[in-house]
Amino acid sequence: MLGMGESVAYPCYARTLVRHVPEVGRGFANALIAAGVGCGPALGTFFGGTLMARYGWRPFFIVLGIVSMAWLIPWFLWVPRAGTAISHVEKGSDWFLKLVRQRSLWGTCGGLFGANYVLYFEITWLPNVSCARAPSFAGHNGENRRRGILCYSAGAVLFGWLSDRWIAAGGTPTLVRKTFAGIGAGSAGLLLLGCAPRGPTASVILLLLAFGAGGMCGSNIWGDYTNHRRPKDGGPLDRIAESSGKSCRHHCAGGDRFVIDYTGRFIVAFVIMAVVAMLAALSYFFVIGPVKENRLEQ
């Protein structure tokens, strides 16, 4: 069910923004979405823990389900109704062959995979590394994770706004979006790699900076990506890119655990993560083509 929801979530966001938000505002618009994705887990774990401690897990599940559905009310009230016609999709497989031949498709998939790999590495592994090296930090594990997610949200809003201001000042979308996405992904990986030889205090500082760099990437990934699709596409590119990005969860959780168990060293997982982050940055810099609206006809 989660996969069903996520398969349409970001494609719908992208489709709405590319129709109703001009290029000069897409960075900040995508940043608000990224901030919501970050603040949700941060606030959910905080209030959820408090609620479960007082009333148990069942009331928490009920409240979480009701609140998660409540957003439908403002959505149906405020969603723009104009321009909802869907482009005609001709029968046949030629459109798919044209799609998979696009260099930007593979660059987008590689970039999303690498950026999400770094993000889930931050969320699932690094706070535990600090705890493993300094048991006194164990009590701050959840707090550090929440702080990191909030730094991701803040970084997304800040750099999303800055990217739009750069475009408004005359910067081309190609230069702006690819610069922020590539530097954000690469620097997040390098900052996390720097955590490996450091003490617990320095590790937490670098972790928070890495989350902020991840926000820089996250707010511009979709600002870049929405320009490589047609406004009326049914979403094949959306689903391929989204599934590529989300598949990193299993690679990060399973692959890193195997490497650490096999070698007995956390540093190997850090190196792998940094390499994946740099490959993501290279995808944004050199594989994805110019940031422009895709005119591929289906």
PDB file of C-alpha atoms in Angstrom, residues 105-244:
ATOM      1  CA  LEU A 105      15.986   9.459 -17.899  1.00  0.00           C
ATOM      2  CA  TRP A 106      18.994   7.443 -16.791  1.00  0.00           C
ATOM      3  CA  GLY A 107      20.647  10.476 -15.272  1.00  0.00           C
ATOM      4  CA  THR A 108      17.494  11.232 -13.294  1.00  0.00           C
ATOM      5  CA  CYS A 109      17.192   7.631 -12.112  1.00  0.00           C
ATOM      6  CA  GLY A 110      20.850   7.508 -11.073  1.00  0.00           C
ATOM      7  CA  GLY A 111      20.664  10.848  -9.316  1.00  0.00           C
ATOM      8  CA  LEU A 112      17.490   9.979  -7.417  1.00  0.00           C
ATOM      9  CA  PHE A 113      18.904   6.616  -6.390  1.00  0.00           C
ATOM     10  CA  GLY A 114      22.110   8.164  -5.062  1.00  0.00           C
ATOM     11  CA  ALA A 115      20.435  11.102  -3.310  1.00  0.00           C
ATOM     12  CA  ASN A 116      17.906   8.840  -1.606  1.00  0.00           C
ATOM     13  CA  TYR A 117      20.660   6.382  -0.666  1.00  0.00           C
ATOM     14  CA  VAL A 118      22.476   9.158   1.187  1.00  0.00           C
ATOM     15  CA  LEU A 119      19.263  10.338   2.863  1.00  0.00           C
ATOM     16  CA  TYR A 120      18.346   6.889   4.167  1.00  0.00           C
ATOM     17  CA  PHE A 121      21.932   6.324   5.242  1.00  0.00           C
ATOM     18  CA  GLU A 122      21.624   9.480   7.320  1.00  0.00           C
ATOM     19  CA  ILE A 123      18.294   8.478   8.824  1.00  0.00           C
ATOM     20  CA  THR A 124      18.937   4.793   9.526  1.00  0.00           C
ATOM     21  CA  TRP A 125      22.661   4.402  10.159  1.00  0.00           C
ATOM     22  CA  LEU A 126      24.621   7.417  11.236  1.00  0.00           C
ATOM     23  CA  PRO A 127      22.864   8.206  14.536  1.00  0.00           C
ATOM     24  CA  ASN A 128      23.487   4.598  15.547  1.00  0.00           C
ATOM     25  CA  VAL A 129      27.163   4.884  14.628  1.00  0.00           C
ATOM     26  CA  SER A 130      27.596   7.741  17.092  1.00  0.00           C
ATOM     27  CA  CYS A 131      25.836   5.688  19.737  1.00  0.00           C
ATOM     28  CA  ALA A 132      27.982   2.642  19.045  1.00  0.00           C
ATOM     29  CA  ARG A 133      31.144   4.672  19.495  1.00  0.00           C
ATOM     30  CA  ALA A 134      29.869   6.641  22.482  1.00  0.00           C
ATOM     31  CA  PRO A 135      27.163   4.892  24.530  1.00  0.00           C
ATOM     32  CA  SER A 136      26.493   8.119  26.401  1.00  0.00           C
ATOM     33  CA  PHE A 137      24.997   9.461  23.166  1.00  0.00           C
ATOM     34  CA  ALA A 138      22.483   6.624  22.981  1.00  0.00           C
ATOM     35  CA  GLY A 139      19.818   8.619  24.766  1.00  0.00           C
ATOM     36  CA  HIS A 140      20.120  11.351  22.146  1.00  0.00           C
ATOM     37  CA  ASN A 141      19.712   9.029  19.156  1.00  0.00           C
ATOM     38  CA  GLY A 142      16.105   9.969  18.391  1.00  0.00           C
ATOM     39  CA  GLU A 143      16.783  13.627  19.151  1.00  0.00           C
ATOM     40  CA  ASN A 144      19.732  13.730  16.729  1.00  0.00           C
ATOM     41  CA  ARG A 145      17.613  12.105  14.046  1.00  0.00           C
ATOM     42  CA  ARG A 146      14.857  14.682  14.506  1.00  0.00           C
ATOM     43  CA  ARG A 147      17.356  17.518  14.437  1.00  0.00           C
ATOM     44  CA  GLY A 148      18.838  16.114  11.250  1.00  0.00           C
ATOM     45  CA  ILE A 149      15.463  15.889   9.521  1.00  0.00           C
ATOM     46  CA  LEU A 150      14.648  19.448  10.555  1.00  0.00           C
ATOM     47  CA  CYS A 151      18.023  20.569   9.141  1.00  0.00           C
ATOM     48  CA  TYR A 152      17.091  18.811   5.904  1.00  0.00           C
ATOM     49  CA  SER A 153      13.810  20.728   5.803  1.00  0.00           C
ATOM     50  CA  ALA A 154      15.483  24.043   6.580  1.00  0.00           C
ATOM     51  CA  GLY A 155      18.162  23.427   3.956  1.00  0.00           C
ATOM     52  CA  ALA A 156      15.520  22.567   1.366  1.00  0.00           C
ATOM     53  CA  VAL A 157      13.598  25.802   1.959  1.00  0.00           C
ATOM     54  CA  LEU A 158      16.733  27.969   2.029  1.00  0.00           C
ATOM     55  CA  PHE A 159      18.397  26.570  -1.074  1.00  0.00           C
ATOM     56  CA  GLY A 160      15.132  26.222  -2.950  1.00  0.00           C
ATOM     57  CA  TRP A 161      14.531  29.936  -2.426  1.00  0.00           C
ATOM     58  CA  LEU A 162      18.129  30.798  -3.358  1.00  0.00           C
ATOM     59  CA  SER A 163      17.908  28.780  -6.564  1.00  0.00           C
ATOM     60  CA  ASP A 164      14.800  30.689  -7.619  1.00  0.00           C
ATOM     61  CA  ARG A 165      16.470  34.015  -6.830  1.00  0.00           C
ATOM     62  CA  TRP A 166      19.454  32.994  -8.954  1.00  0.00           C
ATOM     63  CA  ILE A 167      17.169  32.181 -11.887  1.00  0.00           C
ATOM     64  CA  ALA A 168      15.295  35.455 -11.385  1.00  0.00           C
ATOM     65  CA  ALA A 169      18.656  37.257 -11.539  1.00  0.00           C
ATOM     66  CA  GLY A 170      19.399  35.711 -14.938  1.00  0.00           C
ATOM     67  CA  GLY A 171      20.833  32.266 -14.207  1.00  0.00           C
ATOM     68  CA  THR A 172      19.758  29.522 -16.578  1.00  0.00           C
ATOM     69  CA  PRO A 173      17.665  26.667 -15.105  1.00  0.00           C
ATOM     70  CA  THR A 174      20.270  24.211 -16.415  1.00  0.00           C
ATOM     71  CA  LEU A 175      23.099  25.841 -14.473  1.00  0.00           C
ATOM     72  CA  VAL A 176      21.096  26.565 -11.324  1.00  0.00           C
ATOM     73  CA  ARG A 177      19.218  23.300 -10.838  1.00  0.00           C
ATOM     74  CA  LYS A 178      22.128  21.050 -11.764  1.00  0.00           C
ATOM     75  CA  THR A 179      24.570  23.040  -9.599  1.00  0.00           C
ATOM     76  CA  PHE A 180      22.448  22.849  -6.457  1.00  0.00           C
ATOM     77  CA  ALA A 181      21.446  19.210  -6.992  1.00  0.00           C
ATOM     78  CA  GLY A 182      24.972  18.034  -7.804  1.00  0.00           C
ATOM     79  CA  ILE A 183      26.766  19.985  -5.073  1.00  0.00           C
ATOM     80  CA  GLY A 184      24.111  19.020  -2.533  1.00  0.00           C
ATOM     81  CA  ALA A 185      24.356  15.292  -3.260  1.00  0.00           C
ATOM     82  CA  GLY A 186      28.151  15.232  -3.419  1.00  0.00           C
ATOM     83  CA  SER A 187      28.793  17.378  -0.349  1.00  0.00           C
ATOM     84  CA  ALA A 188      26.283  15.379   1.709  1.00  0.00           C
ATOM     85  CA  GLY A 189      28.233  12.210   0.941  1.00  0.00           C
ATOM     86  CA  LEU A 190      31.588  13.792   1.756  1.00  0.00           C
ATOM     87  CA  LEU A 191      30.303  15.285   5.016  1.00  0.00           C
ATOM     88  CA  LEU A 192      28.986  11.891   6.074  1.00  0.00           C
ATOM     89  CA  LEU A 193      32.282  10.254   5.146  1.00  0.00           C
ATOM     90  CA  GLY A 194      33.988  12.769   7.421  1.00  0.00           C
ATOM     91  CA  CYS A 195      31.923  11.445  10.336  1.00  0.00           C
ATOM     92  CA  ALA A 196      33.685   8.070  10.263  1.00  0.00           C
ATOM     93  CA  PRO A 197      37.038   9.062  11.829  1.00  0.00           C
ATOM     94  CA  ARG A 198      35.593  11.734  14.120  1.00  0.00           C
ATOM     95  CA  GLY A 199      34.457  11.693  17.709  1.00  0.00           C
ATOM     96  CA  PRO A 200      30.767  11.698  18.641  1.00  0.00           C
ATOM     97  CA  THR A 201      30.403  15.488  18.943  1.00  0.00           C
ATOM     98  CA  ALA A 202      32.046  16.224  15.589  1.00  0.00           C
ATOM     99  CA  SER A 203      30.076  13.368  14.012  1.00  0.00           C
ATOM    100  CA  VAL A 204      26.769  14.887  15.071  1.00  0.00           C
ATOM    101  CA  ILE A 205      27.786  18.321  13.716  1.00  0.00           C
ATOM    102  CA  LEU A 206      28.823  16.836  10.374  1.00  0.00           C
ATOM    103  CA  LEU A 207      25.631  14.797  10.323  1.00  0.00           C
ATOM    104  CA  LEU A 208      23.475  17.915  10.686  1.00  0.00           C
ATOM    105  CA  LEU A 209      25.452  19.696   7.969  1.00  0.00           C
ATOM    106  CA  ALA A 210      25.020  16.672   5.712  1.00  0.00           C
ATOM    107  CA  PHE A 211      21.268  16.781   6.261  1.00  0.00           C
ATOM    108  CA  GLY A 212      21.299  20.460   5.268  1.00  0.00           C
ATOM    109  CA  ALA A 213      23.266  19.622   2.108  1.00  0.00           C
ATOM    110  CA  GLY A 214      20.730  16.905   1.378  1.00  0.00           C
ATOM    111  CA  GLY A 215      18.019  19.546   1.558  1.00  0.00           C
ATOM    112  CA  MET A 216      19.933  21.593  -1.012  1.00  0.00           C
ATOM    113  CA  CYS A 217      19.794  18.627  -3.344  1.00  0.00           C
ATOM    114  CA  GLY A 218      16.223  17.640  -2.520  1.00  0.00           C
ATOM    115  CA  SER A 219      14.709  21.029  -3.267  1.00  0.00           C
ATOM    116  CA  ASN A 220      16.295  21.135  -6.726  1.00  0.00           C
ATOM    117  CA  ILE A 221      16.035  17.500  -7.773  1.00  0.00           C
ATOM    118  CA  TRP A 222      12.378  17.880  -8.620  1.00  0.00           C
ATOM    119  CA  GLY A 223      12.789  21.415  -9.938  1.00  0.00           C
ATOM    120  CA  ASP A 224      15.218  19.859 -12.438  1.00  0.00           C
ATOM    121  CA  TYR A 225      13.205  16.725 -12.987  1.00  0.00           C
ATOM    122  CA  THR A 226       9.864  18.396 -13.719  1.00  0.00           C
ATOM    123  CA  ASN A 227      11.447  20.064 -16.725  1.00  0.00           C
ATOM    124  CA  HIS A 228      12.380  16.731 -18.300  1.00  0.00           C
ATOM    125  CA  ARG A 229       8.758  15.680 -18.674  1.00  0.00           C
ATOM    126  CA  ARG A 230       5.816  16.891 -20.686  1.00  0.00           C
ATOM    127  CA  PRO A 231       3.077  18.660 -18.694  1.00  0.00           C
ATOM    128  CA  LYS A 232       0.490  16.258 -20.124  1.00  0.00           C
ATOM    129  CA  ASP A 233       2.421  13.010 -19.794  1.00  0.00           C
ATOM    130  CA  GLY A 234       0.657  10.109 -18.159  1.00  0.00           C
ATOM    131  CA  GLY A 235       3.677   9.437 -16.000  1.00  0.00           C
ATOM    132  CA  PRO A 236       5.921   6.600 -17.325  1.00  0.00           C
ATOM    133  CA  LEU A 237       9.014   8.694 -16.649  1.00  0.00           C
ATOM    134  CA  ASP A 238       7.606   9.572 -13.231  1.00  0.00           C
ATOM    135  CA  ARG A 239       7.113   5.968 -12.200  1.00  0.00           C
ATOM    136  CA  ILE A 240      10.477   4.781 -13.497  1.00  0.00           C
ATOM    137  CA  ALA A 241      12.365   7.569 -11.736  1.00  0.00           C
ATOM    138  CA  GLU A 242      10.359   7.235  -8.519  1.00  0.00           C
ATOM    139  CA  SER A 243      10.857   3.468  -8.305  1.00  0.00           C
ATOM    140  CA  SER A 244      14.585   3.956  -8.908  1.00  0.00           C
TER     141      SER A 244
END
